[in-house]
Each structure stands twice: as structure tokens, then as C-alpha cells.
């Protein structure tokens, strides 16, 4: 039954419910059979604003009241802020710990047949040094938090998505004022 | 939700009102998603340029300027403090706004790909390519 399956999706657009269910039906006919173990909700595929029966990340974390949603908003906001700060902290730690410099020179042909010495300078860390191990641990934490934020955004809950975006913006504003190098634009998503 | 890519003319993208039934609607949706991806790439370039301007307002030589500087020493003259700090603050605030927009659009694109519709996926990928192609030459222009 489509309506009972859509119980978890509390949309505030009441009048669009009717054509909503009719347009959702053809493309999601097998959602009721493939539900998760503990809950009977199907995954929403469009944004909604609501705070009843919102499952966040873990099966025990269920939001049922407005107060719990407010708490979840603050928690997600702080998580996104922490993520931005972690990125900046890793960057500054990396810059501080790059003390080993290796030079190697190689001859290259120059104009008029002369031989020029081209010197390459590489900065790096040793693999078994403490800064690199710390960077690795922080990298794992960063990856996990970024996937958590993605999964939170995937709940399609409007309040939580706004919390992610606002937390990211505030974190960027507060922490990246000391960024003195041009941002690495090839990093995906952010 | 189907957990594999499908070719289909029907999809609901992001919002309740954005439901597509017809090939024409799908074509328009792919175009919108493509433009969204182009906007995303240009946001990244915009943020980098604002950062460049913010650093210049503090007279900190950026890596680009260090590469381009010639043998003579570049004298660093400091601007009057209040004006340059205000300029830096405005640049930084602008960067933060662009960052919020970048985060939101990045997640929107992820959710669009999550619809598992192959046409939408092509739109996102193509838009990222076109956006990169158009925006990155603007990065090195000072």
C-alpha cells in the first residue's frame, strides 16, 4: 500500500500528496518489499520538512519531536563545522611538518649546446614518522565524517540539509581565514 | 529504489514538483542538471579568485606572483590597515557564501546521480567537463 509506506515521508505540501503518490508509483513499485529491517519506511527521494520518525544514520537514532529535531540540527551543524576545521587543521599540520627537503640535480641541454643543471626540490614526510601517522589518523576521521555528512544529506530532510550547509559555511568562515595557499580545486565535492 | 543505472524517461529529481514523465521533460532536466554542474565548477574558480584578491589586499605574495617575479626585489608596501582589513573581510565573507553555495550544489548533484537515471548521470558528467573547460582558463587571469 503506497500510502502506508509513505507514512514516514511527512511533506508539508498536502495538496500535492495525491499526484505525488501517482507519480511516485510507477518508478518505485518495489519499495515496500525492499524496506530496511527495523523500520517500515521507504527512503524519500525528494526534499521534505518534518520531524516525525526521522531516522538519522543509525537504527537507534530516531527523531520524533521538535525538540529532538532541534538537538539534531545543532549536532549536525557542529559536525559540519568540525569537518571544515579538520580540513584546515590537516593542511596547517602538513605545512608545519614538511621539514625534510631533498634536492636532486640532473643535467639538461640548454641553448647553444651547453649543459645546464636543473635542480629539483621535493618536500615530503617519512612514512614511519609521527606527523605522517597523525595525518593518516586525521585522514580516516575526515573520510568517515564526510561520508556521515553525505548520508545525513541523503535523508532528504530539509532541516538536516540546511544544518549541513550552514555548518559548512560557518566552519569555512571561522577556520579558513588563515589559508594562505590557493585552494586545491581538483578536490571533488569539497 | 532501484540500485542500478536505468534508462528511463521518468524520474523525480530532488523536489516533489520536479517530476519528469516525457522525453522533452527529461531533455530539459538533463540540461538543467548540466548547467548546475557548470555552475559548480565555476564556483570553485570563483572562490579561488576571491582568495587571490583577499591575499592581494593584504600584500601577501601568492605562489603565482612568486613564480612570476623577476630578479628585482618586490617591495612590499603595506596599505592603510583599516581599508585593507575591510577589503579582506569582504573577500572572506564572499568566499564563505560561495562555499555554502558550492556545498549545497555539490550535494544536489550527488542526489541527482543517486536517482540512478543514466541520462541525468550523463548530464552531470558532461556538465562537469564543460564547466571545467570553460572556467579554468579564467583561473590564471589576474
Coordinates of C-alpha atoms in Angstrom, one line a residue, chain A residues 125-133:
Chain A
X125 CA 57.5 13.3 5.1
X126 CA 58.9 10.0 6.1
X127 CA 56.5 7.1 6.1
X128 CA 57.0 6.0 9.6
X129 CA 57.3 9.4 11.2
X130 CA 54.8 10.7 13.8
X131 CA 53.4 13.6 11.6
X132 CA 52.6 11.1 8.8
X133 CA 50.8 8.7 11.2

